Amino acid sequence: MIAYFARRLLHSALVLFATCAAVFALIYVAPGDPAGAVLGPRASPAARAAMRAEMGLDKPPPVQFAIFLGRLAHGDLGVDVLNQTPVRDLIAEALPPHPRPRRPGGRMGGGRRHAARMLLRPEPGGAGPTA
């Protein structure tokens, strides 16, 4: 049983790593320069170079990927480019304040509903439950 959970944990880690690598690779597959997209088409080459350095795009891709994984492990999802707010805060605003527990039986749980039916069911040959 422990070996099964160890295999599942290893497979989950590999899938998570592959997903992170695919998301990171989208930066290089997407057309254009991320710094140019932030600054706009009229930005000077010096401003673009400064923005690339600020974003960490001047480092080699393996170093960028290591930094990406480190920030992801700490919950740092970056900053939204449009309004300069942390992405973590934007996600927290979009989520409900707290998850509401759901019961399959609606307001009254399935077990209690069944017990109520059993108590209120008419007796065979009788007029109903006696008080």
PDB file of C-alpha atoms in Angstrom:
ATOM      1  CA  MET A   1       0.000   0.000   0.000  1.00  0.00           C
ATOM      2  CA  ILE A   2       2.836   2.372   0.809  1.00  0.00           C
ATOM      3  CA  ALA A   3       4.504   1.564  -2.511  1.00  0.00           C
ATOM      4  CA  TYR A   4       1.257   2.448  -4.320  1.00  0.00           C
ATOM      5  CA  PHE A   5       1.043   5.830  -2.613  1.00  0.00           C
ATOM      6  CA  ALA A   6       4.739   6.472  -3.297  1.00  0.00           C
ATOM      7  CA  ARG A   7       4.215   5.729  -7.014  1.00  0.00           C
ATOM      8  CA  ARG A   8       1.133   7.956  -7.132  1.00  0.00           C
ATOM      9  CA  LEU A   9       3.023  10.758  -5.382  1.00  0.00           C
ATOM     10  CA  LEU A  10       5.929  10.425  -7.814  1.00  0.00           C
ATOM     11  CA  HIS A  11       3.590  10.457 -10.825  1.00  0.00           C
ATOM     12  CA  SER A  12       1.784  13.508  -9.444  1.00  0.00           C
ATOM     13  CA  ALA A  13       5.086  15.309  -8.979  1.00  0.00           C
ATOM     14  CA  LEU A  14       6.131  14.483 -12.539  1.00  0.00           C
ATOM     15  CA  VAL A  15       2.817  15.730 -13.953  1.00  0.00           C
ATOM     16  CA  LEU A  16       3.096  18.918 -11.903  1.00  0.00           C
ATOM     17  CA  PHE A  17       6.661  19.467 -13.123  1.00  0.00           C
ATOM     18  CA  ALA A  18       5.660  18.864 -16.760  1.00  0.00           C
ATOM     19  CA  THR A  19       2.751  21.287 -16.408  1.00  0.00           C
ATOM     20  CA  CYS A  20       5.047  23.950 -14.948  1.00  0.00           C
ATOM     21  CA  ALA A  21       7.528  23.395 -17.782  1.00  0.00           C
ATOM     22  CA  ALA A  22       4.762  23.735 -20.383  1.00  0.00           C
ATOM     23  CA  VAL A  23       3.488  26.968 -18.825  1.00  0.00           C
ATOM     24  CA  PHE A  24       7.031  28.332 -18.680  1.00  0.00           C
ATOM     25  CA  ALA A  25       7.661  27.355 -22.315  1.00  0.00           C
ATOM     26  CA  LEU A  26       4.641  29.416 -23.403  1.00  0.00           C
ATOM     27  CA  ILE A  27       6.741  32.546 -22.782  1.00  0.00           C
ATOM     28  CA  TYR A  28       9.106  31.509 -25.561  1.00  0.00           C
ATOM     29  CA  VAL A  29       6.426  30.165 -27.904  1.00  0.00           C
ATOM     30  CA  ALA A  30       4.250  33.266 -27.731  1.00  0.00           C
ATOM     31  CA  PRO A  31       5.067  35.839 -30.403  1.00  0.00           C
ATOM     32  CA  GLY A  32       6.619  39.115 -29.361  1.00  0.00           C
ATOM     33  CA  ASP A  33       8.631  40.284 -26.419  1.00  0.00           C
ATOM     34  CA  PRO A  34       6.975  40.330 -22.965  1.00  0.00           C
ATOM     35  CA  ALA A  35       8.806  43.552 -22.070  1.00  0.00           C
ATOM     36  CA  GLY A  36       7.642  45.142 -25.323  1.00  0.00           C
ATOM     37  CA  ALA A  37       4.071  44.064 -24.604  1.00  0.00           C
ATOM     38  CA  VAL A  38       4.183  45.744 -21.193  1.00  0.00           C
ATOM     39  CA  LEU A  39       5.816  48.981 -22.378  1.00  0.00           C
ATOM     40  CA  GLY A  40       4.123  49.310 -25.734  1.00  0.00           C
ATOM     41  CA  PRO A  41       5.479  49.719 -29.259  1.00  0.00           C
ATOM     42  CA  ARG A  42       6.923  53.217 -28.720  1.00  0.00           C
ATOM     43  CA  ALA A  43       9.266  52.250 -25.879  1.00  0.00           C
ATOM     44  CA  SER A  44      12.938  52.958 -26.340  1.00  0.00           C
ATOM     45  CA  PRO A  45      15.443  50.083 -26.554  1.00  0.00           C
ATOM     46  CA  ALA A  46      16.944  51.200 -23.233  1.00  0.00           C
ATOM     47  CA  ALA A  47      13.534  51.050 -21.535  1.00  0.00           C
ATOM     48  CA  ARG A  48      12.921  47.592 -23.016  1.00  0.00           C
ATOM     49  CA  ALA A  49      16.311  46.373 -21.776  1.00  0.00           C
ATOM     50  CA  ALA A  50      15.580  47.748 -18.304  1.00  0.00           C
ATOM     51  CA  MET A  51      12.165  46.044 -18.263  1.00  0.00           C
ATOM     52  CA  ARG A  52      13.693  42.753 -19.457  1.00  0.00           C
ATOM     53  CA  ALA A  53      16.219  42.965 -16.599  1.00  0.00           C
ATOM     54  CA  GLU A  54      13.437  43.763 -14.105  1.00  0.00           C
ATOM     55  CA  MET A  55      11.396  40.785 -15.344  1.00  0.00           C
ATOM     56  CA  GLY A  56      14.457  38.527 -15.235  1.00  0.00           C
ATOM     57  CA  LEU A  57      14.373  37.848 -18.979  1.00  0.00           C
ATOM     58  CA  ASP A  58      18.059  38.707 -19.366  1.00  0.00           C
ATOM     59  CA  LYS A  59      19.052  35.479 -17.571  1.00  0.00           C
ATOM     60  CA  PRO A  60      19.452  32.101 -19.338  1.00  0.00           C
ATOM     61  CA  PRO A  61      16.253  30.011 -19.597  1.00  0.00           C
ATOM     62  CA  PRO A  62      17.301  27.307 -17.072  1.00  0.00           C
ATOM     63  CA  VAL A  63      17.955  30.001 -14.455  1.00  0.00           C
ATOM     64  CA  GLN A  64      14.624  31.652 -15.277  1.00  0.00           C
ATOM     65  CA  PHE A  65      12.875  28.284 -14.883  1.00  0.00           C
ATOM     66  CA  ALA A  66      14.511  27.691 -11.492  1.00  0.00           C
ATOM     67  CA  ILE A  67      13.422  31.148 -10.330  1.00  0.00           C
ATOM     68  CA  PHE A  68       9.917  30.464 -11.694  1.00  0.00           C
ATOM     69  CA  LEU A  69       9.667  27.181  -9.734  1.00  0.00           C
ATOM     70  CA  GLY A  70      11.040  28.796  -6.567  1.00  0.00           C
ATOM     71  CA  ARG A  71       8.510  31.621  -6.674  1.00  0.00           C
ATOM     72  CA  LEU A  72       5.716  29.181  -7.464  1.00  0.00           C
ATOM     73  CA  ALA A  73       6.675  27.025  -4.472  1.00  0.00           C
ATOM     74  CA  HIS A  74       6.387  30.090  -2.224  1.00  0.00           C
ATOM     75  CA  GLY A  75       3.012  31.085  -3.657  1.00  0.00           C
ATOM     76  CA  ASP A  76       4.366  34.095  -5.531  1.00  0.00           C
ATOM     77  CA  LEU A  77       2.418  34.111  -8.782  1.00  0.00           C
ATOM     78  CA  GLY A  78       3.752  37.467  -9.907  1.00  0.00           C
ATOM     79  CA  VAL A  79       2.153  40.852 -10.440  1.00  0.00           C
ATOM     80  CA  ASP A  80      -0.633  41.724 -12.863  1.00  0.00           C
ATOM     81  CA  VAL A  81       0.781  43.944 -15.578  1.00  0.00           C
ATOM     82  CA  LEU A  82      -2.316  46.085 -16.014  1.00  0.00           C
ATOM     83  CA  ASN A  83      -3.037  47.230 -12.460  1.00  0.00           C
ATOM     84  CA  GLN A  84       0.172  46.224 -10.618  1.00  0.00           C
ATOM     85  CA  THR A  85      -1.572  44.008  -8.035  1.00  0.00           C
ATOM     86  CA  PRO A  86      -0.346  40.578  -6.982  1.00  0.00           C
ATOM     87  CA  VAL A  87      -1.991  37.752  -8.932  1.00  0.00           C
ATOM     88  CA  ARG A  88      -2.564  35.867  -5.669  1.00  0.00           C
ATOM     89  CA  ASP A  89      -4.818  38.726  -4.471  1.00  0.00           C
ATOM     90  CA  LEU A  90      -6.753  38.711  -7.753  1.00  0.00           C
ATOM     91  CA  ILE A  91      -7.382  34.970  -7.414  1.00  0.00           C
ATOM     92  CA  ALA A  92      -8.435  35.395  -3.770  1.00  0.00           C
ATOM     93  CA  GLU A  93     -10.965  38.076  -4.792  1.00  0.00           C
ATOM     94  CA  ALA A  94     -12.450  35.803  -7.449  1.00  0.00           C
ATOM     95  CA  LEU A  95     -12.959  32.875  -5.062  1.00  0.00           C
ATOM     96  CA  PRO A  96     -15.953  32.688  -2.712  1.00  0.00           C
ATOM     97  CA  PRO A  97     -15.259  33.790   0.878  1.00  0.00           C
ATOM     98  CA  HIS A  98     -15.501  30.236   2.197  1.00  0.00           C
ATOM     99  CA  PRO A  99     -16.549  26.950   0.682  1.00  0.00           C
ATOM    100  CA  ARG A 100     -20.062  25.980   1.668  1.00  0.00           C
ATOM    101  CA  PRO A 101     -20.347  22.327   2.627  1.00  0.00           C
ATOM    102  CA  ARG A 102     -22.752  20.456   0.415  1.00  0.00           C
ATOM    103  CA  ARG A 103     -24.875  17.556   1.530  1.00  0.00           C
ATOM    104  CA  PRO A 104     -26.380  15.197  -1.000  1.00  0.00           C
ATOM    105  CA  GLY A 105     -29.767  15.319   0.697  1.00  0.00           C
ATOM    106  CA  GLY A 106     -30.270  19.068   0.404  1.00  0.00           C
ATOM    107  CA  ARG A 107     -31.347  20.832   3.595  1.00  0.00           C
ATOM    108  CA  MET A 108     -32.013  17.612   5.408  1.00  0.00           C
ATOM    109  CA  GLY A 109     -29.396  14.894   5.160  1.00  0.00           C
ATOM    110  CA  GLY A 110     -30.255  11.676   3.342  1.00  0.00           C
ATOM    111  CA  GLY A 111     -30.042   9.537   6.472  1.00  0.00           C
ATOM    112  CA  ARG A 112     -32.318  11.806   8.491  1.00  0.00           C
ATOM    113  CA  ARG A 113     -34.799  12.035   5.643  1.00  0.00           C
ATOM    114  CA  HIS A 114     -34.939   8.250   5.424  1.00  0.00           C
ATOM    115  CA  ALA A 115     -35.461   7.997   9.191  1.00  0.00           C
ATOM    116  CA  ALA A 116     -38.243  10.587   9.016  1.00  0.00           C
ATOM    117  CA  ARG A 117     -39.956   8.621   6.240  1.00  0.00           C
ATOM    118  CA  MET A 118     -39.718   5.427   8.267  1.00  0.00           C
ATOM    119  CA  LEU A 119     -41.278   7.110  11.295  1.00  0.00           C
ATOM    120  CA  LEU A 120     -44.066   8.782   9.335  1.00  0.00           C
ATOM    121  CA  ARG A 121     -44.894   5.857   7.033  1.00  0.00           C
ATOM    122  CA  PRO A 122     -48.381   4.469   7.563  1.00  0.00           C
ATOM    123  CA  GLU A 123     -48.480   1.147   9.339  1.00  0.00           C
ATOM    124  CA  PRO A 124     -49.757  -1.779   7.294  1.00  0.00           C
ATOM    125  CA  GLY A 125     -53.521  -2.006   7.868  1.00  0.00           C
ATOM    126  CA  GLY A 126     -53.527   1.118  10.050  1.00  0.00           C
ATOM    127  CA  ALA A 127     -54.499   4.745   9.579  1.00  0.00           C
ATOM    128  CA  GLY A 128     -50.974   6.084  10.122  1.00  0.00           C
ATOM    129  CA  PRO A 129     -48.539   6.626  12.910  1.00  0.00           C
ATOM    130  CA  THR A 130     -50.027   6.723  16.370  1.00  0.00           C
ATOM    131  CA  ALA A 131     -49.336   9.593  18.691  1.00  0.00           C
TER     132      ALA A 131
END
